[in-house]
CSV table of C-alpha atoms and ligand atoms in Angstrom, one decimal:
chain,number,residue,atom,x,y,z
A,1,UNK,CA,0.0,0.0,0.0
A,2,UNK,CA,1.0,3.6,-0.6
A,3,UNK,CA,2.4,5.7,2.2
A,4,UNK,CA,0.3,8.3,3.9
A,5,UNK,CA,2.2,11.5,4.2
A,6,UNK,CA,1.3,14.2,6.7
A,7,UNK,CA,2.3,17.8,5.8
A,8,UNK,CA,1.5,20.8,8.0
A,9,UNK,CA,2.7,23.7,10.1
A,10,UNK,CA,4.4,23.1,13.4
A,11,UNK,CA,1.8,22.3,16.1
A,12,UNK,CA,-0.9,21.0,13.7
A,13,UNK,CA,-0.5,17.5,15.2
A,14,UNK,CA,1.4,15.6,12.5
A,15,UNK,CA,3.4,13.5,14.9
A,16,UNK,CA,0.7,12.6,17.5
A,17,UNK,CA,-2.0,12.0,14.8
A,18,UNK,CA,0.5,10.1,12.6
A,19,UNK,CA,1.3,7.8,15.5
A,20,UNK,CA,-2.3,7.0,16.2
A,21,UNK,CA,-3.0,6.6,12.4
A,22,UNK,CA,-0.2,4.2,11.9
A,23,UNK,CA,-1.3,2.0,14.9
A,24,UNK,CA,-4.9,2.0,13.6
A,25,UNK,CA,-3.8,0.9,10.1
A,26,UNK,CA,-1.0,-1.3,11.3
A,27,UNK,CA,1.5,0.7,9.2
A,28,UNK,CA,5.0,1.7,10.2
A,29,UNK,CA,5.4,5.2,11.5
A,30,UNK,CA,8.2,7.5,10.4
A,31,UNK,CA,8.7,10.8,12.1
A,32,UNK,CA,11.2,12.8,10.0
A,33,UNK,CA,12.6,15.1,12.7
A,34,UNK,CA,13.1,12.2,15.0
A,35,UNK,CA,15.0,10.3,12.4
A,36,UNK,CA,17.2,13.3,11.5
A,37,UNK,CA,18.0,13.8,15.2
A,38,UNK,CA,18.9,10.1,15.6
A,39,UNK,CA,21.0,10.0,12.5
A,40,UNK,CA,22.9,13.1,13.3
A,41,UNK,CA,23.0,12.6,17.1
A,42,UNK,CA,21.9,16.2,17.5
A,43,UNK,CA,18.7,18.0,18.3
A,44,UNK,CA,17.0,19.9,15.4
A,45,UNK,CA,17.7,23.1,17.4
A,46,UNK,CA,21.4,22.3,17.6
A,47,UNK,CA,21.6,21.5,13.9
A,48,UNK,CA,20.0,24.9,13.1
A,49,UNK,CA,22.3,26.7,15.5
A,50,UNK,CA,25.5,24.9,14.4
A,51,UNK,CA,25.0,24.5,10.7
A,52,UNK,CA,22.1,26.7,9.7
A,53,UNK,CA,18.7,26.2,8.2
A,54,UNK,CA,20.0,25.5,4.6
A,55,UNK,CA,22.0,22.5,5.9
A,56,UNK,CA,19.0,21.2,7.8
A,57,UNK,CA,16.9,21.4,4.6
A,58,UNK,CA,19.6,19.3,2.8
A,59,UNK,CA,19.3,16.7,5.5
A,60,UNK,CA,15.5,16.7,5.1
A,61,UNK,CA,15.8,16.3,1.3
A,62,UNK,CA,18.3,13.5,1.7
A,63,UNK,CA,16.0,11.7,4.1
A,64,UNK,CA,13.0,12.1,1.8
A,65,UNK,CA,14.9,10.6,-1.1
A,66,UNK,CA,15.3,7.5,1.0
A,67,UNK,CA,12.0,7.2,2.8
A,68,UNK,CA,9.9,8.0,-0.2
A,69,UNK,CA,10.9,4.5,-1.6
A,70,UNK,CA,9.1,2.8,1.3
A,71,UNK,CA,5.6,1.3,1.2
A,72,UNK,CA,2.9,1.2,3.8
A,73,UNK,CA,4.3,3.9,6.1
A,74,UNK,CA,2.7,6.9,7.8
A,75,UNK,CA,5.3,9.7,7.3
A,76,UNK,CA,5.1,12.7,9.6
A,77,UNK,CA,7.1,15.4,7.8
A,78,UNK,CA,8.8,18.5,9.2
A,79,UNK,CA,6.7,21.7,8.7
A,80,UNK,CA,9.1,23.1,6.0
A,81,UNK,CA,9.3,20.1,3.7
A,82,UNK,CA,6.7,21.5,1.4
A,83,UNK,CA,8.8,24.5,0.5
A,84,UNK,CA,10.9,22.3,-1.8
A,85,UNK,CA,9.0,21.1,-4.8
A,86,UNK,CA,11.3,18.1,-5.3
A,87,UNK,CA,10.4,16.9,-1.8
A,88,UNK,CA,6.7,17.0,-2.6
A,89,UNK,CA,7.1,15.3,-6.0
A,90,UNK,CA,9.2,12.5,-4.5
A,91,UNK,CA,6.6,11.9,-1.7
A,92,UNK,CA,3.7,12.0,-4.1
A,93,UNK,CA,5.1,9.2,-6.3
A,94,UNK,CA,4.2,6.6,-3.7
A,95,UNK,CA,2.1,8.6,-1.2
A,96,UNK,CA,-1.3,10.0,-0.4
A,97,UNK,CA,-0.6,13.6,0.6
A,98,UNK,CA,-2.6,15.2,3.4
A,99,UNK,CA,-2.1,18.6,5.1
A,100,UNK,CA,-3.1,19.2,8.7
A,101,UNK,CA,-4.1,22.8,9.2
A,102,UNK,CA,-5.0,24.9,12.2
A,103,UNK,CA,-5.9,28.4,13.1
A,104,UNK,CA,-2.9,30.7,14.0
A,105,UNK,CA,-4.1,31.3,17.5
A,106,UNK,CA,-4.6,27.5,18.1
A,107,UNK,CA,-1.1,26.8,16.8
A,108,UNK,CA,0.3,29.5,19.1
A,109,UNK,CA,-1.5,28.0,22.1
A,110,UNK,CA,-0.1,24.6,21.3
A,111,UNK,CA,3.5,25.6,20.8
A,112,UNK,CA,4.0,28.6,23.0
A,113,UNK,CA,5.5,26.7,25.9
A,114,UNK,CA,7.7,24.5,23.8
A,115,UNK,CA,11.4,25.3,23.3
A,116,UNK,CA,12.5,22.8,20.6
A,117,UNK,CA,11.4,24.7,17.5
A,118,UNK,CA,14.2,27.0,16.3
A,119,UNK,CA,12.0,29.0,13.9
A,120,UNK,CA,9.7,30.0,16.7
A,121,UNK,CA,12.4,31.1,19.1
A,122,UNK,CA,11.3,34.7,19.1
A,123,UNK,CA,9.6,37.3,21.3
A,124,UNK,CA,6.4,37.7,19.3
A,125,UNK,CA,5.5,34.1,18.6
A,126,UNK,CA,2.0,34.7,17.2
A,127,UNK,CA,3.3,37.3,14.7
A,128,UNK,CA,6.0,34.9,13.6
A,129,UNK,CA,3.5,32.1,13.1
A,130,UNK,CA,1.3,34.4,11.0
A,131,UNK,CA,4.2,35.4,8.8
A,132,UNK,CA,5.5,31.9,8.1
A,133,UNK,CA,2.0,30.5,7.7
A,134,UNK,CA,0.9,33.2,5.2
A,135,UNK,CA,3.9,32.3,3.1
A,136,UNK,CA,3.4,28.6,3.4
A,137,UNK,CA,-0.4,28.2,3.1
A,138,UNK,CA,-0.4,27.8,-0.7
A,139,UNK,CA,2.2,25.0,-0.4
A,140,UNK,CA,0.2,23.1,2.2
A,141,UNK,CA,-2.9,23.5,0.1
A,142,UNK,CA,-1.3,21.6,-2.7
A,143,UNK,CA,-2.0,18.3,-0.9
A,144,UNK,CA,-5.0,16.4,-2.1
A,145,UNK,CA,-6.7,16.8,1.3
A,146,UNK,CA,-6.5,19.6,3.9
A,147,UNK,CA,-8.0,19.2,7.3
A,148,UNK,CA,-8.5,22.0,9.8
A,149,UNK,CA,-7.7,20.3,13.1
A,150,UNK,CA,-8.5,23.4,15.3
A,151,UNK,CA,-11.7,22.1,16.7
A,152,UNK,CA,-11.3,18.4,16.2
A,153,UNK,CA,-10.1,15.6,18.5
A,154,UNK,CA,-7.1,13.5,17.4
A,155,UNK,CA,-9.4,10.5,16.8
A,156,UNK,CA,-11.7,12.6,14.7
A,157,UNK,CA,-8.8,13.7,12.5
A,158,UNK,CA,-7.6,10.1,12.2
A,159,UNK,CA,-11.1,9.0,11.1
A,160,UNK,CA,-11.2,11.7,8.4
A,161,UNK,CA,-7.8,10.7,7.1
A,162,UNK,CA,-8.8,7.0,6.9
A,163,UNK,CA,-12.0,7.9,5.0
A,164,UNK,CA,-10.0,10.0,2.5
A,165,UNK,CA,-7.2,7.4,2.1
A,166,UNK,CA,-9.8,4.6,1.5
A,167,UNK,CA,-11.5,6.8,-1.2
A,168,UNK,CA,-8.2,7.4,-2.9
A,169,UNK,CA,-7.2,3.7,-2.9
A,170,UNK,CA,-10.7,2.8,-4.3
A,171,UNK,CA,-10.5,5.5,-7.0
A,172,UNK,CA,-7.0,4.5,-8.0
A,173,UNK,CA,-8.0,0.8,-8.2
A,174,UNK,CA,-11.0,1.4,-10.5
A,175,UNK,CA,-8.9,1.6,-13.6
A,176,UNK,CA,-7.0,-1.7,-13.1
A,177,UNK,CA,-9.3,-3.8,-15.3
A,178,UNK,CA,-9.9,-1.3,-17.9
A,179,UNK,CA,-6.4,-0.6,-19.1
B,201,S3P,C1,10.2,23.3,10.9
B,201,S3P,C2,9.4,22.4,11.6
B,201,S3P,C3,9.9,21.5,12.6
B,201,S3P,C4,11.3,21.1,12.3
B,201,S3P,C5,12.2,22.3,12.1
B,201,S3P,C6,11.7,23.2,11.0
B,201,S3P,C7,9.6,24.2,9.9
B,201,S3P,O1,9.1,20.3,12.5
B,201,S3P,O2,11.4,20.3,11.1
B,201,S3P,O3,12.1,23.0,13.3
B,201,S3P,O4,10.3,24.7,9.0
B,201,S3P,O5,8.3,24.4,10.0
B,201,S3P,P1,7.6,20.1,13.1
B,201,S3P,O6,6.7,20.7,12.0
B,201,S3P,O7,7.5,18.7,13.3
B,201,S3P,O8,7.6,20.9,14.3
């Protein structure tokens, strides 16, 4: 089966929802930031600090080149993966792409007490979220399915994702006998 790929801004629930989804569907779960941290034996914050964002984006791209070859995985991507078109193309080849969205204020509430996101280490967090999200929204919207998670429980989001993925698999299988 194809991978299910979760895109979305920081704090939209990609990791927690991805984990539940993978368990429900008995698929493997890949969390990109976690893999990058393990492979480099460094936190994402330290990678940004020591080598800069451009270097981190290279690590992301290299990881996508490898994991996009997998099957039957739920992949939770880092929030900035969508900015590189090649990343999206690679993941799309064998993946169902879904973006988790949330209102700016909701994202702010979810992330304001966290310290591990280098891009949000700033005084005016809400303003920063607005700026980045405004720039990125069109990229997230390129996914086949976007879900606003602001007022939904994790299980509700998981159900919506499963419904969408089932529909995709059904639609894609319809042509098999007609070729
Ligand atoms: C980033 C999001 C983070 C992490 C890095 C950069 C981004 O991942 O990859 O801090 O550019 O939005 P999460 O979306 O999992 O927080």
